[in-house]
C-alpha cells in the first residue's frame, strides 16, 4: 500500500446470504457479507469497529491499524440455541399461567436480542 493506509478485514462467520453494516465510530464503511471476508482501507491508528443489521448488532472493539499492515476481526452469532428459547415460547403459546423463573432471562433475550453478534480481533 503506497499511501501508508492499512487494511481491516471483517469476516462474518456462518451461512446464508445476509449482510452486516460495518461501522467505525459513526461512519459506515460498507457491507460485510455472511460467509465471506470483506476488506476496508483505513488510515493508520486506532479505530472503534462494530457491525450490525436491524436488531442484530455487535459489541465494539478497538483495533490499531498499522501503516501498510492488516488487522482481521471476526463476527459470530451469539443467539441462544433454539432448544433454550423454545420451552418458554411454548409455555406462552399454550396459554399457561406460569413460567419457570429460570426461563425468564432466556425469554427476555429472545424478545430483546441486544448484542447478538460477537466481534473479536483475530489477527492484530
PDB file of C-alpha atoms in Angstrom:
ATOM      1  CA  UNK A   1       0.000   0.000   0.000  1.00  0.00           C
ATOM      2  CA  UNK A   2       1.765   3.084  -1.232  1.00  0.00           C
ATOM      3  CA  UNK A   3      -0.164   5.696   0.723  1.00  0.00           C
ATOM      4  CA  UNK A   4       0.549   4.223   4.188  1.00  0.00           C
ATOM      5  CA  UNK A   5      -3.018   3.136   4.896  1.00  0.00           C
ATOM      6  CA  UNK A   6      -3.786  -0.234   6.441  1.00  0.00           C
ATOM      7  CA  UNK A   7      -6.392  -2.891   5.736  1.00  0.00           C
ATOM      8  CA  UNK A   8      -9.190  -4.047   8.013  1.00  0.00           C
ATOM      9  CA  UNK A   9     -10.574  -7.484   7.138  1.00  0.00           C
ATOM     10  CA  UNK A  10     -14.003  -8.345   8.562  1.00  0.00           C
ATOM     11  CA  UNK A  11     -15.090 -11.984   8.458  1.00  0.00           C
ATOM     12  CA  UNK A  12     -18.728 -12.777   9.224  1.00  0.00           C
ATOM     13  CA  UNK A  13     -18.932 -16.450  10.167  1.00  0.00           C
ATOM     14  CA  UNK A  14     -21.929 -18.511   9.192  1.00  0.00           C
ATOM     15  CA  UNK A  15     -24.004 -19.475   6.213  1.00  0.00           C
ATOM     16  CA  UNK A  16     -26.623 -17.654   4.268  1.00  0.00           C
ATOM     17  CA  UNK A  17     -26.985 -14.564   2.175  1.00  0.00           C
ATOM     18  CA  UNK A  18     -27.195 -11.921   4.889  1.00  0.00           C
ATOM     19  CA  UNK A  19     -25.008  -8.889   5.197  1.00  0.00           C
ATOM     20  CA  UNK A  20     -23.910  -6.648   8.057  1.00  0.00           C
ATOM     21  CA  UNK A  21     -23.130  -2.951   8.010  1.00  0.00           C
ATOM     22  CA  UNK A  22     -19.545  -2.272   9.154  1.00  0.00           C
ATOM     23  CA  UNK A  23     -19.062   0.935  11.142  1.00  0.00           C
ATOM     24  CA  UNK A  24     -16.041   2.728  12.515  1.00  0.00           C
ATOM     25  CA  UNK A  25     -17.244   5.224  15.074  1.00  0.00           C
ATOM     26  CA  UNK A  26     -20.321   6.742  13.420  1.00  0.00           C
ATOM     27  CA  UNK A  27     -19.018   6.280   9.883  1.00  0.00           C
ATOM     28  CA  UNK A  28     -20.467   3.472   7.787  1.00  0.00           C
ATOM     29  CA  UNK A  29     -17.699   1.768   5.819  1.00  0.00           C
ATOM     30  CA  UNK A  30     -19.779  -0.657   3.746  1.00  0.00           C
ATOM     31  CA  UNK A  31     -21.401  -4.092   3.996  1.00  0.00           C
ATOM     32  CA  UNK A  32     -19.775  -7.367   5.051  1.00  0.00           C
ATOM     33  CA  UNK A  33     -21.476 -10.490   3.699  1.00  0.00           C
ATOM     34  CA  UNK A  34     -22.045 -13.645   5.737  1.00  0.00           C
ATOM     35  CA  UNK A  35     -19.527 -16.381   4.937  1.00  0.00           C
ATOM     36  CA  UNK A  36     -17.089 -14.026   3.220  1.00  0.00           C
ATOM     37  CA  UNK A  37     -14.200 -11.735   4.045  1.00  0.00           C
ATOM     38  CA  UNK A  38     -14.623  -8.017   3.375  1.00  0.00           C
ATOM     39  CA  UNK A  39     -11.644  -5.684   3.160  1.00  0.00           C
ATOM     40  CA  UNK A  40     -11.619  -1.995   4.058  1.00  0.00           C
ATOM     41  CA  UNK A  41      -8.799   0.515   3.686  1.00  0.00           C
ATOM     42  CA  UNK A  42      -8.338   2.632   6.826  1.00  0.00           C
ATOM     43  CA  UNK A  43      -5.900   5.290   7.948  1.00  0.00           C
ATOM     44  CA  UNK A  44      -3.283   4.030  10.416  1.00  0.00           C
ATOM     45  CA  UNK A  45      -4.151   4.288  14.087  1.00  0.00           C
ATOM     46  CA  UNK A  46      -6.892   3.176  16.471  1.00  0.00           C
ATOM     47  CA  UNK A  47     -10.428   2.625  15.194  1.00  0.00           C
ATOM     48  CA  UNK A  48     -13.581   1.546  17.038  1.00  0.00           C
ATOM     49  CA  UNK A  49     -15.274  -1.132  14.906  1.00  0.00           C
ATOM     50  CA  UNK A  50     -18.735  -2.698  15.168  1.00  0.00           C
ATOM     51  CA  UNK A  51     -21.134  -4.479  12.828  1.00  0.00           C
ATOM     52  CA  UNK A  52     -24.900  -4.643  12.721  1.00  0.00           C
ATOM     53  CA  UNK A  53     -28.116  -5.132  10.788  1.00  0.00           C
ATOM     54  CA  UNK A  54     -31.566  -4.376  12.125  1.00  0.00           C
ATOM     55  CA  UNK A  55     -31.745  -5.536  15.743  1.00  0.00           C
ATOM     56  CA  UNK A  56     -28.605  -7.654  15.346  1.00  0.00           C
ATOM     57  CA  UNK A  57     -25.628  -5.671  16.496  1.00  0.00           C
ATOM     58  CA  UNK A  58     -22.199  -6.398  17.873  1.00  0.00           C
ATOM     59  CA  UNK A  59     -20.043  -5.175  20.662  1.00  0.00           C
ATOM     60  CA  UNK A  60     -17.457  -2.513  19.799  1.00  0.00           C
ATOM     61  CA  UNK A  61     -13.798  -3.477  19.513  1.00  0.00           C
ATOM     62  CA  UNK A  62     -10.856  -1.123  19.206  1.00  0.00           C
ATOM     63  CA  UNK A  63      -8.266  -2.104  16.630  1.00  0.00           C
ATOM     64  CA  UNK A  64      -4.939  -0.446  15.933  1.00  0.00           C
ATOM     65  CA  UNK A  65      -4.436  -0.446  12.172  1.00  0.00           C
ATOM     66  CA  UNK A  66      -0.712  -0.381  11.354  1.00  0.00           C
ATOM     67  CA  UNK A  67       0.572   1.677   8.423  1.00  0.00           C
ATOM     68  CA  UNK A  68       0.681  -0.658   5.438  1.00  0.00           C
ATOM     69  CA  UNK A  69      -0.443  -3.567   7.611  1.00  0.00           C
ATOM     70  CA  UNK A  70      -3.556  -5.621   8.238  1.00  0.00           C
ATOM     71  CA  UNK A  71      -5.986  -6.255  11.071  1.00  0.00           C
ATOM     72  CA  UNK A  72      -8.550  -9.057  10.928  1.00  0.00           C
ATOM     73  CA  UNK A  73     -11.735  -9.238  13.011  1.00  0.00           C
ATOM     74  CA  UNK A  74     -14.384 -11.955  13.088  1.00  0.00           C
ATOM     75  CA  UNK A  75     -18.115 -11.659  13.760  1.00  0.00           C
ATOM     76  CA  UNK A  76     -20.029 -14.688  15.083  1.00  0.00           C
ATOM     77  CA  UNK A  77     -23.643 -15.095  16.078  1.00  0.00           C
ATOM     78  CA  UNK A  78     -24.289 -15.454  19.818  1.00  0.00           C
ATOM     79  CA  UNK A  79     -28.018 -16.206  19.585  1.00  0.00           C
ATOM     80  CA  UNK A  80     -29.340 -18.723  22.055  1.00  0.00           C
ATOM     81  CA  UNK A  81     -29.871 -22.196  20.698  1.00  0.00           C
ATOM     82  CA  UNK A  82     -33.461 -22.951  19.761  1.00  0.00           C
ATOM     83  CA  UNK A  83     -33.591 -25.641  22.462  1.00  0.00           C
ATOM     84  CA  UNK A  84     -33.160 -22.968  25.154  1.00  0.00           C
ATOM     85  CA  UNK A  85     -35.601 -20.447  23.723  1.00  0.00           C
ATOM     86  CA  UNK A  86     -38.318 -22.853  22.607  1.00  0.00           C
ATOM     87  CA  UNK A  87     -39.616 -24.005  26.067  1.00  0.00           C
ATOM     88  CA  UNK A  88     -40.667 -20.541  27.320  1.00  0.00           C
ATOM     89  CA  UNK A  89     -42.198 -19.724  23.943  1.00  0.00           C
ATOM     90  CA  UNK A  90     -44.191 -22.951  24.041  1.00  0.00           C
ATOM     91  CA  UNK A  91     -45.429 -22.107  27.532  1.00  0.00           C
ATOM     92  CA  UNK A  92     -46.678 -18.752  26.260  1.00  0.00           C
ATOM     93  CA  UNK A  93     -48.238 -20.309  23.157  1.00  0.00           C
ATOM     94  CA  UNK A  94     -50.101 -22.899  25.228  1.00  0.00           C
ATOM     95  CA  UNK A  95     -51.528 -20.172  27.462  1.00  0.00           C
ATOM     96  CA  UNK A  96     -50.238 -21.479  30.768  1.00  0.00           C
ATOM     97  CA  UNK A  97     -50.299 -19.095  33.733  1.00  0.00           C
ATOM     98  CA  UNK A  98     -46.836 -20.000  34.929  1.00  0.00           C
ATOM     99  CA  UNK A  99     -43.250 -19.709  33.832  1.00  0.00           C
ATOM    100  CA  UNK A 100     -40.225 -21.298  35.392  1.00  0.00           C
ATOM    101  CA  UNK A 101     -38.199 -18.414  36.804  1.00  0.00           C
ATOM    102  CA  UNK A 102     -35.016 -19.740  35.245  1.00  0.00           C
ATOM    103  CA  UNK A 103     -36.605 -19.414  31.801  1.00  0.00           C
ATOM    104  CA  UNK A 104     -37.430 -15.705  32.165  1.00  0.00           C
ATOM    105  CA  UNK A 105     -33.940 -14.442  31.221  1.00  0.00           C
ATOM    106  CA  UNK A 106     -33.998 -16.634  28.124  1.00  0.00           C
ATOM    107  CA  UNK A 107     -37.415 -15.335  27.167  1.00  0.00           C
ATOM    108  CA  UNK A 108     -36.220 -11.764  27.654  1.00  0.00           C
ATOM    109  CA  UNK A 109     -33.163 -12.465  25.495  1.00  0.00           C
ATOM    110  CA  UNK A 110     -35.390 -13.833  22.744  1.00  0.00           C
ATOM    111  CA  UNK A 111     -37.703 -10.827  22.870  1.00  0.00           C
ATOM    112  CA  UNK A 112     -34.970  -8.195  23.201  1.00  0.00           C
ATOM    113  CA  UNK A 113     -31.864  -9.518  21.474  1.00  0.00           C
ATOM    114  CA  UNK A 114     -29.403  -6.733  22.346  1.00  0.00           C
ATOM    115  CA  UNK A 115     -25.924  -7.791  21.341  1.00  0.00           C
ATOM    116  CA  UNK A 116     -26.469 -10.854  19.185  1.00  0.00           C
ATOM    117  CA  UNK A 117     -23.196 -10.800  17.264  1.00  0.00           C
ATOM    118  CA  UNK A 118     -19.843 -11.056  18.998  1.00  0.00           C
ATOM    119  CA  UNK A 119     -16.981  -9.225  17.305  1.00  0.00           C
ATOM    120  CA  UNK A 120     -13.405 -10.159  18.196  1.00  0.00           C
ATOM    121  CA  UNK A 121      -9.935  -9.360  16.910  1.00  0.00           C
ATOM    122  CA  UNK A 122      -8.464 -12.488  15.370  1.00  0.00           C
ATOM    123  CA  UNK A 123      -5.202 -11.174  13.991  1.00  0.00           C
ATOM    124  CA  UNK A 124      -3.717  -7.859  15.088  1.00  0.00           C
TER     125      UNK A 124
END
